[in-house]
Amino acid sequence: MSDSALRRRPLRLLAISALALTATLPAATAAQAAAPVPAVTAPAVTAAAPASGDNATTYRPDAAAAGWLARQLVNGDHFESVFDGTAYPDQGLTIDAVLAFAAAGSADQAAARATAWLARPDILSGYLGDGTTEAYAGATAKLLLVVEVRGATPSAFGGVDLPARLRSLLTPSGRFSDRSQWGDYSNAFGQSLALIALQRTPGGVPAPAVDFLAAAQCADGGFPVSFGQATCTADADATALAAQALAATGRSAKAKAGLDWLTAHQNTDGGFAAAGATTSNANSTGLATSALLPGGRFISGLKGWSSLVKLQQGCSADPSVRGAVAYDASGFNPANAARATAQAVLGLSGQGLAGLSAHGARPSAPTLACPAPAVRP
């Protein structure tokens, strides 16, 4: 789930502000962690300052992925996206990374720096809008969730009362909508994140907001990205988030139907494809797996987990990309690896968003444990 899906705005605005496992996952063996998807000569990735001063290593796929991701942060605290040759701060991808660090229980030093970066007034306003003429529902919900996961103060984050801002965007229909001169680009991603985030607040979730999301379910049990379309077309990413949101707010039957849809639309390789596509990708698979495993769908969830491990760059890959997760089986591409890895970590860890917490996360950003190279006599 990218922030372009949260709010697809004119390029100018987009450039300024470019998403509990209840059983034990099988431990990845060294050979499993070391085996990349078809042998690919991975291009070098320019890494920023190390996220940790130690030399921790790990065999855990989620921790290795989070460690690689932390080392890609620009200046050690954020991500950027490039449009027309110009780099812009990417708050959405930075949030995805912080959620990934919490899910893996690692890279907490990097997460703390990224959270401080997100709290800067210029970074906040570029992502959320000014709060009066411009205010974006999906971005506000996503930021509120990560602030809660980090254990920060949602009512005074960078000078913004995030729960109050989000509630101000609730319409009489129950939909959280953008307030913007560019139009309303709110969708099921933002609605689901709003429910998950507000469920953690003392005021809880307004009932009309839950009703609105529940009513958006397609007849086949899946959920669409966009509301109000003539044909309800379910999407794996939207369904994964909606199922988690509805489970968190007591709509178990609706959540179950969403999980049923995911199980029925899982590819033979264990992964999930975006709407209109057939090839599995790490982003959709990561989100779907993070809904299936906490939702008790262990067989489907473990298939998703295994497909993500197969996309992870192992010990035979260039050291600069070990631990990263390729977007799909076509091979490692540095242009989309950070976003793919961030969302893959949710599935690799088996963590759902509703119960996610950074409490107890280790400070280090570990590298994938690999055998020492053979020494020639």
Coordinates of C-alpha atoms in Angstrom, one line a residue:
M1 CA 0.0 0.0 0.0
S2 CA 1.7 3.2 -1.1
D3 CA 0.7 6.7 -0.1
S4 CA -0.2 7.4 -3.8
A5 CA -3.0 5.0 -3.0
L6 CA -3.9 6.8 0.2
R7 CA -4.4 10.1 -1.7
R8 CA -3.7 10.4 -5.4
R9 CA -3.2 14.1 -5.8
P10 CA -1.8 16.4 -8.5
L11 CA 1.9 15.8 -9.0
R12 CA 2.9 19.0 -7.2
L13 CA 1.2 18.0 -4.0
L14 CA 2.3 14.4 -4.3
A15 CA 5.9 15.5 -4.7
I16 CA 5.6 17.4 -1.4
S17 CA 4.2 14.5 0.5
A18 CA 4.9 11.6 -1.8
L19 CA 0.9 2.0 5.1
A20 CA 0.1 -10.3 16.9
L21 CA 1.1 -13.4 15.6
T22 CA -0.8 -15.9 17.7
A23 CA 1.3 -18.9 16.7
T24 CA 5.0 -19.3 16.3
L25 CA 6.4 -18.9 12.8
P26 CA 8.9 -21.5 11.7
A27 CA 12.4 -20.3 12.2
A28 CA 14.2 -19.7 8.9
T29 CA 17.2 -21.9 8.5
A30 CA 20.5 -20.4 7.5
A31 CA 20.1 -22.0 4.0
Q32 CA 16.5 -20.7 3.7
A33 CA 17.6 -17.2 4.6
A34 CA 20.5 -17.4 2.3
A35 CA 18.7 -18.4 -0.8
P36 CA 17.7 -15.5 -3.0
V37 CA 15.0 -15.7 -5.6
P38 CA 16.5 -16.7 -8.9
A39 CA 20.1 -15.8 -8.9
V40 CA 20.2 -12.1 -9.6
T41 CA 23.2 -9.8 -9.8
A42 CA 21.8 -7.2 -7.5
P43 CA 22.7 -3.6 -8.3
A44 CA 24.5 -1.7 -5.5
V45 CA 22.3 0.4 -3.3
T46 CA 23.6 3.7 -1.9
A47 CA 23.1 3.4 1.8
A48 CA 22.9 6.3 4.3
A49 CA 24.6 6.5 7.7
P50 CA 24.4 3.3 9.6
A51 CA 21.3 3.0 11.8
S52 CA 23.3 1.5 14.7
G53 CA 26.8 1.4 15.8
D54 CA 26.9 -2.4 16.6
N55 CA 27.6 -5.4 14.4
A56 CA 24.5 -7.5 15.3
T57 CA 23.6 -10.3 12.9
T58 CA 20.4 -12.3 12.6
Y59 CA 19.0 -15.4 11.0
R60 CA 15.4 -14.0 11.3
P61 CA 14.1 -12.8 7.9
D62 CA 12.0 -10.0 9.4
A63 CA 14.9 -8.6 11.5
A64 CA 17.3 -8.9 8.5
A65 CA 14.9 -7.0 6.3
A66 CA 14.4 -4.3 8.9
G67 CA 18.1 -3.9 9.3
W68 CA 18.7 -3.5 5.6
L69 CA 15.8 -1.0 5.5
A70 CA 17.3 1.1 8.3
R71 CA 20.6 1.4 6.5
Q72 CA 18.8 3.0 3.5
L73 CA 17.4 5.9 5.4
V74 CA 18.7 9.2 4.0
N75 CA 20.7 11.0 6.7
G76 CA 19.7 8.1 9.0
D77 CA 16.2 9.5 9.5
H78 CA 13.9 9.5 6.4
F79 CA 13.2 8.3 2.9
E80 CA 12.9 10.4 -0.3
S81 CA 11.2 9.9 -3.6
V82 CA 12.4 11.4 -6.9
F83 CA 10.1 13.2 -9.3
D84 CA 11.5 14.8 -12.5
G85 CA 15.0 14.4 -11.2
T86 CA 14.3 16.2 -7.9
A87 CA 14.3 14.4 -4.5
Y88 CA 11.4 15.1 -2.1
P89 CA 10.8 13.9 1.4
D90 CA 8.7 10.8 1.5
Q91 CA 6.8 10.8 4.8
G92 CA 4.6 7.8 3.8
L93 CA 7.5 5.5 3.1
T94 CA 9.3 6.7 6.2
I95 CA 6.2 5.7 8.2
D96 CA 6.1 2.3 6.5
A97 CA 9.7 1.8 7.7
V98 CA 9.0 2.8 11.3
L99 CA 6.0 0.3 11.3
A100 CA 8.4 -2.3 9.9
F101 CA 11.0 -1.7 12.6
A102 CA 8.3 -2.1 15.3
A103 CA 7.0 -5.3 13.7
A104 CA 10.5 -6.8 13.6
G105 CA 11.4 -5.6 17.1
S106 CA 14.6 -4.1 15.9
A107 CA 16.3 -0.9 14.5
D108 CA 14.7 1.1 17.3
Q109 CA 17.4 3.8 17.1
A110 CA 16.6 4.4 13.5
A111 CA 12.9 4.4 14.3
A112 CA 13.4 7.0 17.0
R113 CA 15.3 9.3 14.6
A114 CA 12.6 8.8 11.9
T115 CA 9.9 9.7 14.3
A116 CA 11.6 12.8 15.3
W117 CA 12.0 13.8 11.7
L118 CA 8.2 13.2 11.1
A119 CA 7.5 15.6 14.0
R120 CA 9.2 18.5 12.3
P121 CA 6.6 21.2 11.5
D122 CA 7.6 21.5 7.8
I123 CA 7.5 17.7 7.4
L124 CA 4.1 17.5 9.1
S125 CA 2.4 20.2 7.2
G126 CA 3.8 18.8 3.9
Y127 CA 2.2 15.5 4.6
L128 CA -1.0 16.3 6.6
G129 CA -1.9 19.6 5.1
D130 CA -2.2 22.8 7.1
G131 CA -5.3 21.6 8.9
T132 CA -7.6 24.2 7.7
T133 CA -7.9 24.5 3.9
E134 CA -5.9 21.3 3.4
A135 CA -6.3 18.2 5.6
Y136 CA -5.8 14.6 4.3
A137 CA -7.6 11.8 6.0
G138 CA -5.4 8.8 4.9
A139 CA -2.2 10.6 5.8
T140 CA -3.5 11.7 9.2
A141 CA -4.7 8.2 10.0
K142 CA -1.4 6.6 9.0
L143 CA 0.6 9.1 11.0
L144 CA -1.6 8.7 14.1
L145 CA -1.1 5.0 14.0
V146 CA 2.7 5.2 13.8
V147 CA 2.8 7.7 16.7
E148 CA 0.7 5.3 18.8
V149 CA 3.0 2.4 17.8
R150 CA 6.0 4.4 18.9
G151 CA 4.4 5.3 22.2
A152 CA 4.6 9.1 21.5
T153 CA 1.8 11.6 22.4
P154 CA -0.8 11.6 19.6
S155 CA -2.5 14.8 20.9
A156 CA 0.6 16.8 20.7
F157 CA 2.8 15.4 18.0
G158 CA 4.8 18.2 16.4
G159 CA 2.2 20.6 17.8
V160 CA -0.7 18.7 16.1
D161 CA -3.6 17.0 17.9
L162 CA -3.8 14.0 15.5
P163 CA -6.9 12.3 16.9
A164 CA -8.8 15.6 16.9
R165 CA -7.6 16.4 13.4
L166 CA -8.7 13.0 12.1
R167 CA -12.1 13.2 13.8
S168 CA -12.6 16.6 12.2
L169 CA -12.5 14.8 8.8
L170 CA -15.4 12.4 9.6
T171 CA -18.4 13.2 7.4
P172 CA -22.0 12.4 8.3
S173 CA -21.9 9.3 6.1
G174 CA -19.2 7.9 8.3
R175 CA -16.4 8.3 5.7
F176 CA -13.2 10.0 6.6
S177 CA -12.7 12.5 3.8
D178 CA -10.1 14.9 2.6
R179 CA -10.6 18.7 3.0
S180 CA -8.8 20.1 0.0
Q181 CA -8.9 22.4 -2.9
W182 CA -7.7 19.4 -5.0
G183 CA -10.7 17.2 -4.2
D184 CA -11.4 14.2 -2.0
Y185 CA -9.0 11.3 -2.6
S186 CA -9.8 9.4 0.5
N187 CA -10.3 5.6 0.1
A188 CA -10.5 2.3 1.9
F189 CA -6.9 2.3 2.9
G190 CA -7.3 5.6 4.9
Q191 CA -10.7 4.5 6.3
S192 CA -9.2 1.2 7.6
L193 CA -6.2 2.9 9.1
A194 CA -8.4 5.5 10.7
L195 CA -10.4 2.7 12.4
I196 CA -7.3 0.9 13.6
A197 CA -5.7 4.1 14.9
L198 CA -8.8 5.5 16.6
Q199 CA -9.5 2.2 18.3
R200 CA -6.4 2.9 20.3
T201 CA -7.6 6.3 21.6
P202 CA -9.8 6.8 24.7
G203 CA -12.7 8.0 22.5
G204 CA -12.6 4.8 20.4
V205 CA -14.0 4.7 16.8
P206 CA -17.2 6.5 15.9
A207 CA -19.8 3.8 15.0
P208 CA -20.7 5.5 11.7
A209 CA -17.1 5.1 10.5
V210 CA -17.2 1.4 11.2
D211 CA -20.6 1.1 9.5
F212 CA -19.3 2.9 6.4
L213 CA -16.3 0.6 5.9
A214 CA -18.4 -2.5 6.6
A215 CA -21.0 -1.4 4.0
A216 CA -18.2 -1.0 1.4
Q217 CA -17.6 -4.8 1.3
C218 CA -18.1 -6.4 -2.1
A219 CA -20.5 -9.2 -2.5
D220 CA -17.6 -11.7 -2.8
G221 CA -16.3 -10.6 0.6
G222 CA -13.3 -8.5 -0.6
F223 CA -13.0 -4.8 -0.3
P224 CA -12.3 -2.2 -3.0
V225 CA -9.7 0.5 -2.9
S226 CA -12.1 3.3 -4.0
F227 CA -15.6 3.9 -2.7
G228 CA -18.7 4.4 -4.7
Q229 CA -17.6 2.7 -7.9
A230 CA -20.2 1.3 -10.3
T231 CA -18.6 -2.2 -10.0
C232 CA -17.2 -3.3 -6.6
T233 CA -13.8 -4.8 -7.4
A234 CA -11.9 -6.2 -4.5
D235 CA -8.2 -5.6 -3.9
A236 CA -5.9 -7.7 -1.8
D237 CA -4.2 -4.7 -0.1
A238 CA -7.5 -3.0 0.7
T239 CA -9.1 -6.3 1.9
A240 CA -6.1 -7.0 4.2
L241 CA -6.4 -3.6 5.9
A242 CA -10.2 -3.7 6.1
A243 CA -10.2 -7.1 7.6
Q244 CA -7.8 -6.0 10.3
A245 CA -9.8 -2.8 10.9
L246 CA -13.1 -4.6 11.2
A247 CA -11.7 -7.3 13.5
A248 CA -10.3 -4.6 15.7
T249 CA -13.7 -2.9 15.9
G250 CA -15.8 -6.0 16.6
R251 CA -17.2 -6.8 13.2
S252 CA -15.9 -10.3 13.2
A253 CA -18.2 -11.7 10.5
K254 CA -17.2 -9.0 8.1
A255 CA -13.5 -9.5 8.9
K256 CA -13.9 -13.3 8.4
A257 CA -15.5 -12.8 5.0
G258 CA -12.5 -10.6 4.1
L259 CA -10.0 -13.3 5.2
D260 CA -12.0 -15.8 3.2
W261 CA -11.6 -13.7 0.1
L262 CA -7.9 -13.4 0.7
T263 CA -7.5 -17.2 1.1
A264 CA -9.5 -17.8 -2.1
H265 CA -7.4 -15.4 -4.1
Q266 CA -4.0 -16.5 -3.0
N267 CA -1.7 -17.4 -5.9
T268 CA -0.1 -20.9 -6.2
D269 CA 3.2 -19.5 -5.1
G270 CA 1.7 -18.3 -1.8
G271 CA 1.8 -14.6 -2.7
F272 CA -0.9 -12.1 -3.6
A273 CA -1.3 -9.8 -6.6
A274 CA -2.5 -6.3 -6.9
A275 CA -6.0 -5.7 -8.4
G276 CA -6.0 -6.3 -12.1
A277 CA -2.6 -8.2 -12.0
T278 CA -1.8 -11.8 -11.7
T279 CA 1.8 -11.8 -10.5
S280 CA 2.5 -11.9 -6.8
N281 CA 4.3 -8.9 -5.3
A282 CA 5.9 -8.4 -1.9
N283 CA 3.8 -5.4 -0.9
S284 CA 0.4 -7.1 -1.4
T285 CA 1.7 -10.4 0.1
G286 CA 3.2 -8.6 3.1
L287 CA -0.1 -6.9 3.9
A288 CA -2.2 -10.0 3.3
T289 CA 0.0 -12.2 5.4
S290 CA -0.1 -9.7 8.2
A291 CA -3.9 -10.1 8.2
L292 CA -4.0 -13.8 7.7
L293 CA -1.7 -14.9 10.5
P294 CA -3.2 -12.8 13.3
G295 CA -6.6 -13.8 11.9
G296 CA -5.9 -17.5 12.5
R297 CA -5.5 -18.5 8.8
F298 CA -2.2 -20.2 9.5
I299 CA -1.9 -22.4 6.4
S300 CA -2.5 -19.5 4.0
G301 CA -0.5 -17.2 6.2
L302 CA 2.5 -19.5 6.3
K303 CA 2.3 -19.9 2.5
G304 CA 2.5 -16.1 2.3
W305 CA 5.4 -16.0 4.7
S306 CA 7.3 -18.5 2.7
S307 CA 6.8 -16.6 -0.5
L308 CA 8.2 -13.5 1.1
V309 CA 11.3 -15.4 2.3
K310 CA 11.9 -16.6 -1.3
L311 CA 11.9 -13.0 -2.4
Q312 CA 14.5 -12.0 0.2
Q313 CA 18.0 -11.4 -0.9
G314 CA 20.3 -13.9 0.8
C315 CA 23.9 -14.6 1.4
S316 CA 24.8 -15.2 -2.3
A317 CA 23.6 -11.6 -3.1
D318 CA 25.8 -8.6 -2.9
P319 CA 26.4 -7.7 0.7
S320 CA 24.8 -4.3 0.2
V321 CA 21.4 -5.8 -0.5
R322 CA 21.3 -8.8 1.8
G323 CA 18.1 -8.9 3.8
A324 CA 16.2 -6.7 1.3
V325 CA 13.0 -8.1 -0.3
A326 CA 12.5 -7.8 -4.0
Y327 CA 9.2 -6.5 -5.2
D328 CA 8.5 -9.7 -7.3
A329 CA 10.3 -12.7 -8.7
S330 CA 11.7 -10.8 -11.7
G331 CA 14.6 -9.8 -9.4
F332 CA 15.9 -7.1 -7.2
N333 CA 15.3 -3.5 -8.2
P334 CA 16.6 -0.7 -6.0
A335 CA 13.9 1.6 -7.3
N336 CA 11.1 -0.3 -5.4
A337 CA 13.0 -2.3 -2.9
A338 CA 12.6 0.0 0.1
R339 CA 8.8 0.1 -0.2
A340 CA 8.6 -3.7 -0.9
T341 CA 10.8 -4.5 2.0
A342 CA 8.9 -2.2 4.5
Q343 CA 5.6 -3.9 3.8
A344 CA 7.1 -7.4 3.5
V345 CA 8.4 -7.1 7.1
L346 CA 4.8 -7.0 8.4
G347 CA 4.2 -10.4 6.8
L348 CA 7.6 -11.8 7.7
S349 CA 7.0 -10.9 11.3
G350 CA 3.4 -12.1 11.3
Q351 CA 2.3 -8.9 13.0
G352 CA -1.0 -7.2 12.5
L353 CA -1.4 -3.4 12.7
A354 CA -4.0 -3.4 15.4
G355 CA -1.7 -4.7 18.1
L356 CA 1.6 -3.4 16.8
S357 CA 4.0 -1.8 19.3
A358 CA 7.6 -0.7 19.4
H359 CA 7.9 -1.5 23.1
G360 CA 10.9 -3.7 23.7
A361 CA 12.4 -3.3 20.2
R362 CA 16.1 -3.7 20.1
P363 CA 18.2 -0.7 19.1
S364 CA 20.3 -2.4 16.5
A365 CA 19.8 -2.7 12.8
P366 CA 21.1 -6.3 12.2
T367 CA 22.6 -7.7 9.1
L368 CA 21.8 -11.1 7.7
A369 CA 24.0 -13.8 9.3
C370 CA 26.0 -15.5 6.6
P371 CA 28.9 -18.0 6.7
A372 CA 32.3 -16.6 6.5
P373 CA 33.8 -16.8 3.0
A374 CA 36.1 -19.8 2.5
V375 CA 39.8 -18.9 2.9
R376 CA 41.9 -20.2 0.0
P377 CA 45.1 -21.9 1.1

